[in-house]
Amino acid sequence: MTQKTILNDAHRALGARMVDFGGWDMPLNYGSQIEEHHHVRRDAGMFDVSHMTVVDLRGAGTRDFLRRLVANSVDKLKVPGKALYTCMLTLDGGIVDDLIVYFMADDWFRLVVNAATREKVLAWIAEQAADFDVAVTERPELAMIAVQGPQARDTVATLLGDGNGKTVAKLGRFAAAALEGTAFGDLFVARTGYTGEDGFEIVVGESHAVALWMALHEAGVAPAGLGARDTLRLEAGLALYGQDMDETVSPFEAALGWTVALDEGRAFNGRALLESQADGAPRQMIGLVMDDKGVLRHGQTVATANGAGEILSGTFSPTIGKAIAFARVPAGEPGEVTVDIRGRQVPVRVVKFPFVKNGQPADGV
């Protein structure tokens, strides 16, 4: 049965085109996906991400548990509110999910994990937590709205008023604050996102979510759907679980080596494989740009000097005006690269990602 977020009626009232997204009835766009994309790059847009899974971990053993569960080191988190992007791994080093971990107190950490992996991740966390003093609580009563773009932070700060507005305006990147008793109830505001733009992801109780959404809309924040979210995140060089990585892929093979901490003495899940790949994994994820007309799509075959690979995420970039993609290919210098598009070998350029920085095509793209 298709699930709905608390904002479903609000999306429909704004003329959203709704689609099934991993079992959720979600907005694809509200008219023009391209206009929504540009609005986020140039001003401020908002996304309903209430389908994401919020999990609270509480107890004296929570930090020790996370030392085992994730590949990045939660010991980097020393100041309450600070966040960490990381991967949760299988015992063999494959990616169970990518997630954000928030340190709120010595006995309270918050996880935000992907919607599509919810059941698998909750089961894995419960299994792994059995040996630790930690209580695992899913928070389905919480909605989440991402407000992204150059004007996003100022708009949210103004909406929240003097005291709370100043608190969120001072948040550093990858940090969060818990606000009590706002006009929209208790909020959890994080300076994070999935677009490459600055902004906030706001966790709000379902009873106040519609009011917050409408207040943002009245303040000039444009609603944006899954279509724009996908082109924005790919331009920003951000991977999508299930398309760019899964349990058959290690962080090093997903260009996420920077999220791996091989700190001494920490026996985290999958460490043995990651240690063996620290000086080089058998596959790599690269960025591609196609100067010819056409679109790069998931599953297309990629030819390199070291053998064949495939397109992972691919799309037309509204900011660049060309097709861009991630591809997984054999390790080593790829040489001249082509993509098989309907039987024709089309040349593409290998570029570093992110493809877009500060709202403009990155150097070399």
mmCIF file with all atom_site columns, C-alpha atoms in Angstrom, residues 204-325:
data_model
loop_
_atom_site.group_PDB
_atom_site.id
_atom_site.type_symbol
_atom_site.label_atom_id
_atom_site.label_alt_id
_atom_site.label_comp_id
_atom_site.label_asym_id
_atom_site.label_entity_id
_atom_site.label_seq_id
_atom_site.pdbx_PDB_ins_code
_atom_site.Cartn_x
_atom_site.Cartn_y
_atom_site.Cartn_z
_atom_site.occupancy
_atom_site.B_iso_or_equiv
_atom_site.pdbx_formal_charge
_atom_site.auth_seq_id
_atom_site.auth_comp_id
_atom_site.auth_asym_id
_atom_site.auth_atom_id
_atom_site.pdbx_PDB_model_num
ATOM 1   C CA . VAL A 1 204 ? 9.170  19.092 12.657  1.00 0.00 ? 204 VAL A CA 1
ATOM 2   C CA . GLY A 1 205 ? 6.319  17.307 14.401  1.00 0.00 ? 205 GLY A CA 1
ATOM 3   C CA . GLU A 1 206 ? 3.612  16.172 11.999  1.00 0.00 ? 206 GLU A CA 1
ATOM 4   C CA . SER A 1 207 ? 1.035  18.363 13.743  1.00 0.00 ? 207 SER A CA 1
ATOM 5   C CA . HIS A 1 208 ? 2.995  21.501 12.742  1.00 0.00 ? 208 HIS A CA 1
ATOM 6   C CA . ALA A 1 209 ? 4.442  20.366 9.391   1.00 0.00 ? 209 ALA A CA 1
ATOM 7   C CA . VAL A 1 210 ? 1.707  21.760 7.128   1.00 0.00 ? 210 VAL A CA 1
ATOM 8   C CA . ALA A 1 211 ? 1.805  25.136 8.879   1.00 0.00 ? 211 ALA A CA 1
ATOM 9   C CA . LEU A 1 212 ? 5.596  25.316 8.445   1.00 0.00 ? 212 LEU A CA 1
ATOM 10  C CA . TRP A 1 213 ? 5.361  24.308 4.780   1.00 0.00 ? 213 TRP A CA 1
ATOM 11  C CA . MET A 1 214 ? 2.723  26.963 4.046   1.00 0.00 ? 214 MET A CA 1
ATOM 12  C CA . ALA A 1 215 ? 4.599  29.647 5.995   1.00 0.00 ? 215 ALA A CA 1
ATOM 13  C CA . LEU A 1 216 ? 7.738  28.926 3.966   1.00 0.00 ? 216 LEU A CA 1
ATOM 14  C CA . HIS A 1 217 ? 5.685  29.090 0.771   1.00 0.00 ? 217 HIS A CA 1
ATOM 15  C CA . GLU A 1 218 ? 4.180  32.431 1.789   1.00 0.00 ? 218 GLU A CA 1
ATOM 16  C CA . ALA A 1 219 ? 7.710  33.685 2.509   1.00 0.00 ? 219 ALA A CA 1
ATOM 17  C CA . GLY A 1 220 ? 8.656  33.029 -1.112  1.00 0.00 ? 220 GLY A CA 1
ATOM 18  C CA . VAL A 1 221 ? 10.227 29.584 -0.889  1.00 0.00 ? 221 VAL A CA 1
ATOM 19  C CA . ALA A 1 222 ? 9.254  27.605 -4.000  1.00 0.00 ? 222 ALA A CA 1
ATOM 20  C CA . PRO A 1 223 ? 8.198  23.954 -3.631  1.00 0.00 ? 223 PRO A CA 1
ATOM 21  C CA . ALA A 1 224 ? 10.399 21.537 -5.579  1.00 0.00 ? 224 ALA A CA 1
ATOM 22  C CA . GLY A 1 225 ? 9.928  17.866 -6.353  1.00 0.00 ? 225 GLY A CA 1
ATOM 23  C CA . LEU A 1 226 ? 11.962 14.701 -6.753  1.00 0.00 ? 226 LEU A CA 1
ATOM 24  C CA . GLY A 1 227 ? 12.977 15.580 -10.302 1.00 0.00 ? 227 GLY A CA 1
ATOM 25  C CA . ALA A 1 228 ? 14.803 18.759 -9.323  1.00 0.00 ? 228 ALA A CA 1
ATOM 26  C CA . ARG A 1 229 ? 16.206 17.095 -6.220  1.00 0.00 ? 229 ARG A CA 1
ATOM 27  C CA . ASP A 1 230 ? 17.858 14.457 -8.418  1.00 0.00 ? 230 ASP A CA 1
ATOM 28  C CA . THR A 1 231 ? 19.434 16.877 -10.907 1.00 0.00 ? 231 THR A CA 1
ATOM 29  C CA . LEU A 1 232 ? 20.608 19.143 -8.087  1.00 0.00 ? 232 LEU A CA 1
ATOM 30  C CA . ARG A 1 233 ? 22.258 16.351 -6.097  1.00 0.00 ? 233 ARG A CA 1
ATOM 31  C CA . LEU A 1 234 ? 23.997 14.879 -9.140  1.00 0.00 ? 234 LEU A CA 1
ATOM 32  C CA . GLU A 1 235 ? 25.358 18.293 -10.151 1.00 0.00 ? 235 GLU A CA 1
ATOM 33  C CA . ALA A 1 236 ? 26.643 18.554 -6.564  1.00 0.00 ? 236 ALA A CA 1
ATOM 34  C CA . GLY A 1 237 ? 28.419 15.197 -6.863  1.00 0.00 ? 237 GLY A CA 1
ATOM 35  C CA . LEU A 1 238 ? 26.231 13.513 -4.235  1.00 0.00 ? 238 LEU A CA 1
ATOM 36  C CA . ALA A 1 239 ? 25.571 9.797  -4.564  1.00 0.00 ? 239 ALA A CA 1
ATOM 37  C CA . LEU A 1 240 ? 22.183 8.066  -4.362  1.00 0.00 ? 240 LEU A CA 1
ATOM 38  C CA . TYR A 1 241 ? 21.858 4.801  -2.477  1.00 0.00 ? 241 TYR A CA 1
ATOM 39  C CA . GLY A 1 242 ? 20.619 1.935  -4.654  1.00 0.00 ? 242 GLY A CA 1
ATOM 40  C CA . GLN A 1 243 ? 21.825 3.586  -7.837  1.00 0.00 ? 243 GLN A CA 1
ATOM 41  C CA . ASP A 1 244 ? 25.391 4.660  -7.115  1.00 0.00 ? 244 ASP A CA 1
ATOM 42  C CA . MET A 1 245 ? 26.118 2.272  -4.240  1.00 0.00 ? 245 MET A CA 1
ATOM 43  C CA . ASP A 1 246 ? 24.725 -0.782 -2.513  1.00 0.00 ? 246 ASP A CA 1
ATOM 44  C CA . GLU A 1 247 ? 25.883 -3.823 -0.545  1.00 0.00 ? 247 GLU A CA 1
ATOM 45  C CA . THR A 1 248 ? 28.092 -5.013 -3.437  1.00 0.00 ? 248 THR A CA 1
ATOM 46  C CA . VAL A 1 249 ? 30.088 -1.762 -3.355  1.00 0.00 ? 249 VAL A CA 1
ATOM 47  C CA . SER A 1 250 ? 32.617 -0.503 -0.792  1.00 0.00 ? 250 SER A CA 1
ATOM 48  C CA . PRO A 1 251 ? 32.987 3.183  0.136   1.00 0.00 ? 251 PRO A CA 1
ATOM 49  C CA . PHE A 1 252 ? 36.276 3.309  -1.789  1.00 0.00 ? 252 PHE A CA 1
ATOM 50  C CA . GLU A 1 253 ? 34.451 2.121  -4.919  1.00 0.00 ? 253 GLU A CA 1
ATOM 51  C CA . ALA A 1 254 ? 31.774 4.811  -4.464  1.00 0.00 ? 254 ALA A CA 1
ATOM 52  C CA . ALA A 1 255 ? 34.187 7.775  -4.164  1.00 0.00 ? 255 ALA A CA 1
ATOM 53  C CA . LEU A 1 256 ? 33.447 7.853  -0.438  1.00 0.00 ? 256 LEU A CA 1
ATOM 54  C CA . GLY A 1 257 ? 36.926 7.030  0.829   1.00 0.00 ? 257 GLY A CA 1
ATOM 55  C CA . TRP A 1 258 ? 36.889 10.405 2.587   1.00 0.00 ? 258 TRP A CA 1
ATOM 56  C CA . THR A 1 259 ? 34.170 9.063  4.899   1.00 0.00 ? 259 THR A CA 1
ATOM 57  C CA . VAL A 1 260 ? 36.305 6.117  6.047   1.00 0.00 ? 260 VAL A CA 1
ATOM 58  C CA . ALA A 1 261 ? 38.323 6.498  9.271   1.00 0.00 ? 261 ALA A CA 1
ATOM 59  C CA . LEU A 1 262 ? 40.832 3.697  9.832   1.00 0.00 ? 262 LEU A CA 1
ATOM 60  C CA . ASP A 1 263 ? 41.558 4.953  13.340  1.00 0.00 ? 263 ASP A CA 1
ATOM 61  C CA . GLU A 1 264 ? 43.659 2.660  15.489  1.00 0.00 ? 264 GLU A CA 1
ATOM 62  C CA . GLY A 1 265 ? 41.934 0.070  17.608  1.00 0.00 ? 265 GLY A CA 1
ATOM 63  C CA . ARG A 1 266 ? 38.361 0.562  16.310  1.00 0.00 ? 266 ARG A CA 1
ATOM 64  C CA . ALA A 1 267 ? 36.853 -2.736 15.152  1.00 0.00 ? 267 ALA A CA 1
ATOM 65  C CA . PHE A 1 268 ? 34.042 -1.456 12.948  1.00 0.00 ? 268 PHE A CA 1
ATOM 66  C CA . ASN A 1 269 ? 31.991 -3.621 10.592  1.00 0.00 ? 269 ASN A CA 1
ATOM 67  C CA . GLY A 1 270 ? 33.748 -4.198 7.256   1.00 0.00 ? 270 GLY A CA 1
ATOM 68  C CA . ARG A 1 271 ? 37.118 -2.851 8.415   1.00 0.00 ? 271 ARG A CA 1
ATOM 69  C CA . ALA A 1 272 ? 39.128 -5.777 7.006   1.00 0.00 ? 272 ALA A CA 1
ATOM 70  C CA . LEU A 1 273 ? 37.969 -5.122 3.446   1.00 0.00 ? 273 LEU A CA 1
ATOM 71  C CA . LEU A 1 274 ? 38.529 -1.383 3.716   1.00 0.00 ? 274 LEU A CA 1
ATOM 72  C CA . GLU A 1 275 ? 42.054 -1.875 5.027   1.00 0.00 ? 275 GLU A CA 1
ATOM 73  C CA . SER A 1 276 ? 42.772 -4.087 2.009   1.00 0.00 ? 276 SER A CA 1
ATOM 74  C CA . GLN A 1 277 ? 41.455 -1.355 -0.337  1.00 0.00 ? 277 GLN A CA 1
ATOM 75  C CA . ALA A 1 278 ? 43.041 1.660  1.348   1.00 0.00 ? 278 ALA A CA 1
ATOM 76  C CA . ASP A 1 279 ? 45.816 1.765  -1.257  1.00 0.00 ? 279 ASP A CA 1
ATOM 77  C CA . GLY A 1 280 ? 43.484 0.966  -4.141  1.00 0.00 ? 280 GLY A CA 1
ATOM 78  C CA . ALA A 1 281 ? 40.124 -0.680 -4.788  1.00 0.00 ? 281 ALA A CA 1
ATOM 79  C CA . PRO A 1 282 ? 39.457 -2.784 -7.925  1.00 0.00 ? 282 PRO A CA 1
ATOM 80  C CA . ARG A 1 283 ? 36.802 -0.314 -9.143  1.00 0.00 ? 283 ARG A CA 1
ATOM 81  C CA . GLN A 1 284 ? 36.352 3.432  -9.007  1.00 0.00 ? 284 GLN A CA 1
ATOM 82  C CA . MET A 1 285 ? 33.506 5.909  -9.448  1.00 0.00 ? 285 MET A CA 1
ATOM 83  C CA . ILE A 1 286 ? 34.235 8.710  -11.914 1.00 0.00 ? 286 ILE A CA 1
ATOM 84  C CA . GLY A 1 287 ? 32.415 11.762 -13.241 1.00 0.00 ? 287 GLY A CA 1
ATOM 85  C CA . LEU A 1 288 ? 31.542 12.104 -16.921 1.00 0.00 ? 288 LEU A CA 1
ATOM 86  C CA . VAL A 1 289 ? 30.383 14.998 -19.102 1.00 0.00 ? 289 VAL A CA 1
ATOM 87  C CA . MET A 1 290 ? 29.081 14.502 -22.644 1.00 0.00 ? 290 MET A CA 1
ATOM 88  C CA . ASP A 1 291 ? 29.620 17.446 -24.993 1.00 0.00 ? 291 ASP A CA 1
ATOM 89  C CA . ASP A 1 292 ? 27.450 15.859 -27.720 1.00 0.00 ? 292 ASP A CA 1
ATOM 90  C CA . LYS A 1 293 ? 23.682 16.154 -27.515 1.00 0.00 ? 293 LYS A CA 1
ATOM 91  C CA . GLY A 1 294 ? 21.898 13.348 -25.716 1.00 0.00 ? 294 GLY A CA 1
ATOM 92  C CA . VAL A 1 295 ? 21.414 12.032 -22.201 1.00 0.00 ? 295 VAL A CA 1
ATOM 93  C CA . LEU A 1 296 ? 23.541 9.662  -20.152 1.00 0.00 ? 296 LEU A CA 1
ATOM 94  C CA . ARG A 1 297 ? 21.338 7.079  -18.454 1.00 0.00 ? 297 ARG A CA 1
ATOM 95  C CA . HIS A 1 298 ? 21.692 4.420  -15.781 1.00 0.00 ? 298 HIS A CA 1
ATOM 96  C CA . GLY A 1 299 ? 22.909 1.077  -17.130 1.00 0.00 ? 299 GLY A CA 1
ATOM 97  C CA . GLN A 1 300 ? 24.638 2.309  -20.307 1.00 0.00 ? 300 GLN A CA 1
ATOM 98  C CA . THR A 1 301 ? 27.959 0.580  -20.959 1.00 0.00 ? 301 THR A CA 1
ATOM 99  C CA . VAL A 1 302 ? 31.120 2.629  -20.538 1.00 0.00 ? 302 VAL A CA 1
ATOM 100 C CA . ALA A 1 303 ? 34.364 1.685  -22.360 1.00 0.00 ? 303 ALA A CA 1
ATOM 101 C CA . THR A 1 304 ? 37.721 2.625  -20.791 1.00 0.00 ? 304 THR A CA 1
ATOM 102 C CA . ALA A 1 305 ? 41.353 1.703  -21.351 1.00 0.00 ? 305 ALA A CA 1
ATOM 103 C CA . ASN A 1 306 ? 41.082 -0.809 -18.482 1.00 0.00 ? 306 ASN A CA 1
ATOM 104 C CA . GLY A 1 307 ? 37.826 -2.495 -19.478 1.00 0.00 ? 307 GLY A CA 1
ATOM 105 C CA . ALA A 1 308 ? 34.097 -1.920 -19.342 1.00 0.00 ? 308 ALA A CA 1
ATOM 106 C CA . GLY A 1 309 ? 32.029 -0.190 -16.682 1.00 0.00 ? 309 GLY A CA 1
ATOM 107 C CA . GLU A 1 310 ? 28.535 1.290  -16.541 1.00 0.00 ? 310 GLU A CA 1
ATOM 108 C CA . ILE A 1 311 ? 26.663 4.504  -15.978 1.00 0.00 ? 311 ILE A CA 1
ATOM 109 C CA . LEU A 1 312 ? 25.189 4.779  -12.490 1.00 0.00 ? 312 LEU A CA 1
ATOM 110 C CA . SER A 1 313 ? 23.307 8.078  -12.110 1.00 0.00 ? 313 SER A CA 1
ATOM 111 C CA . GLY A 1 314 ? 22.967 10.108 -15.306 1.00 0.00 ? 314 GLY A CA 1
ATOM 112 C CA . THR A 1 315 ? 20.932 13.157 -16.251 1.00 0.00 ? 315 THR A CA 1
ATOM 113 C CA . PHE A 1 316 ? 20.824 16.398 -18.198 1.00 0.00 ? 316 PHE A CA 1
ATOM 114 C CA . SER A 1 317 ? 22.344 19.174 -16.085 1.00 0.00 ? 317 SER A CA 1
ATOM 115 C CA . PRO A 1 318 ? 20.217 22.333 -16.213 1.00 0.00 ? 318 PRO A CA 1
ATOM 116 C CA . THR A 1 319 ? 23.071 24.434 -14.816 1.00 0.00 ? 319 THR A CA 1
ATOM 117 C CA . ILE A 1 320 ? 25.713 23.188 -17.279 1.00 0.00 ? 320 ILE A CA 1
ATOM 118 C CA . GLY A 1 321 ? 23.448 22.506 -20.253 1.00 0.00 ? 321 GLY A CA 1
ATOM 119 C CA . LYS A 1 322 ? 25.008 19.107 -20.920 1.00 0.00 ? 322 LYS A CA 1
ATOM 120 C CA . ALA A 1 323 ? 24.581 15.495 -19.860 1.00 0.00 ? 323 ALA A CA 1
ATOM 121 C CA . ILE A 1 324 ? 26.502 14.444 -16.748 1.00 0.00 ? 324 ILE A CA 1
ATOM 122 C CA . ALA A 1 325 ? 26.888 11.106 -15.001 1.00 0.00 ? 325 ALA A CA 1
#
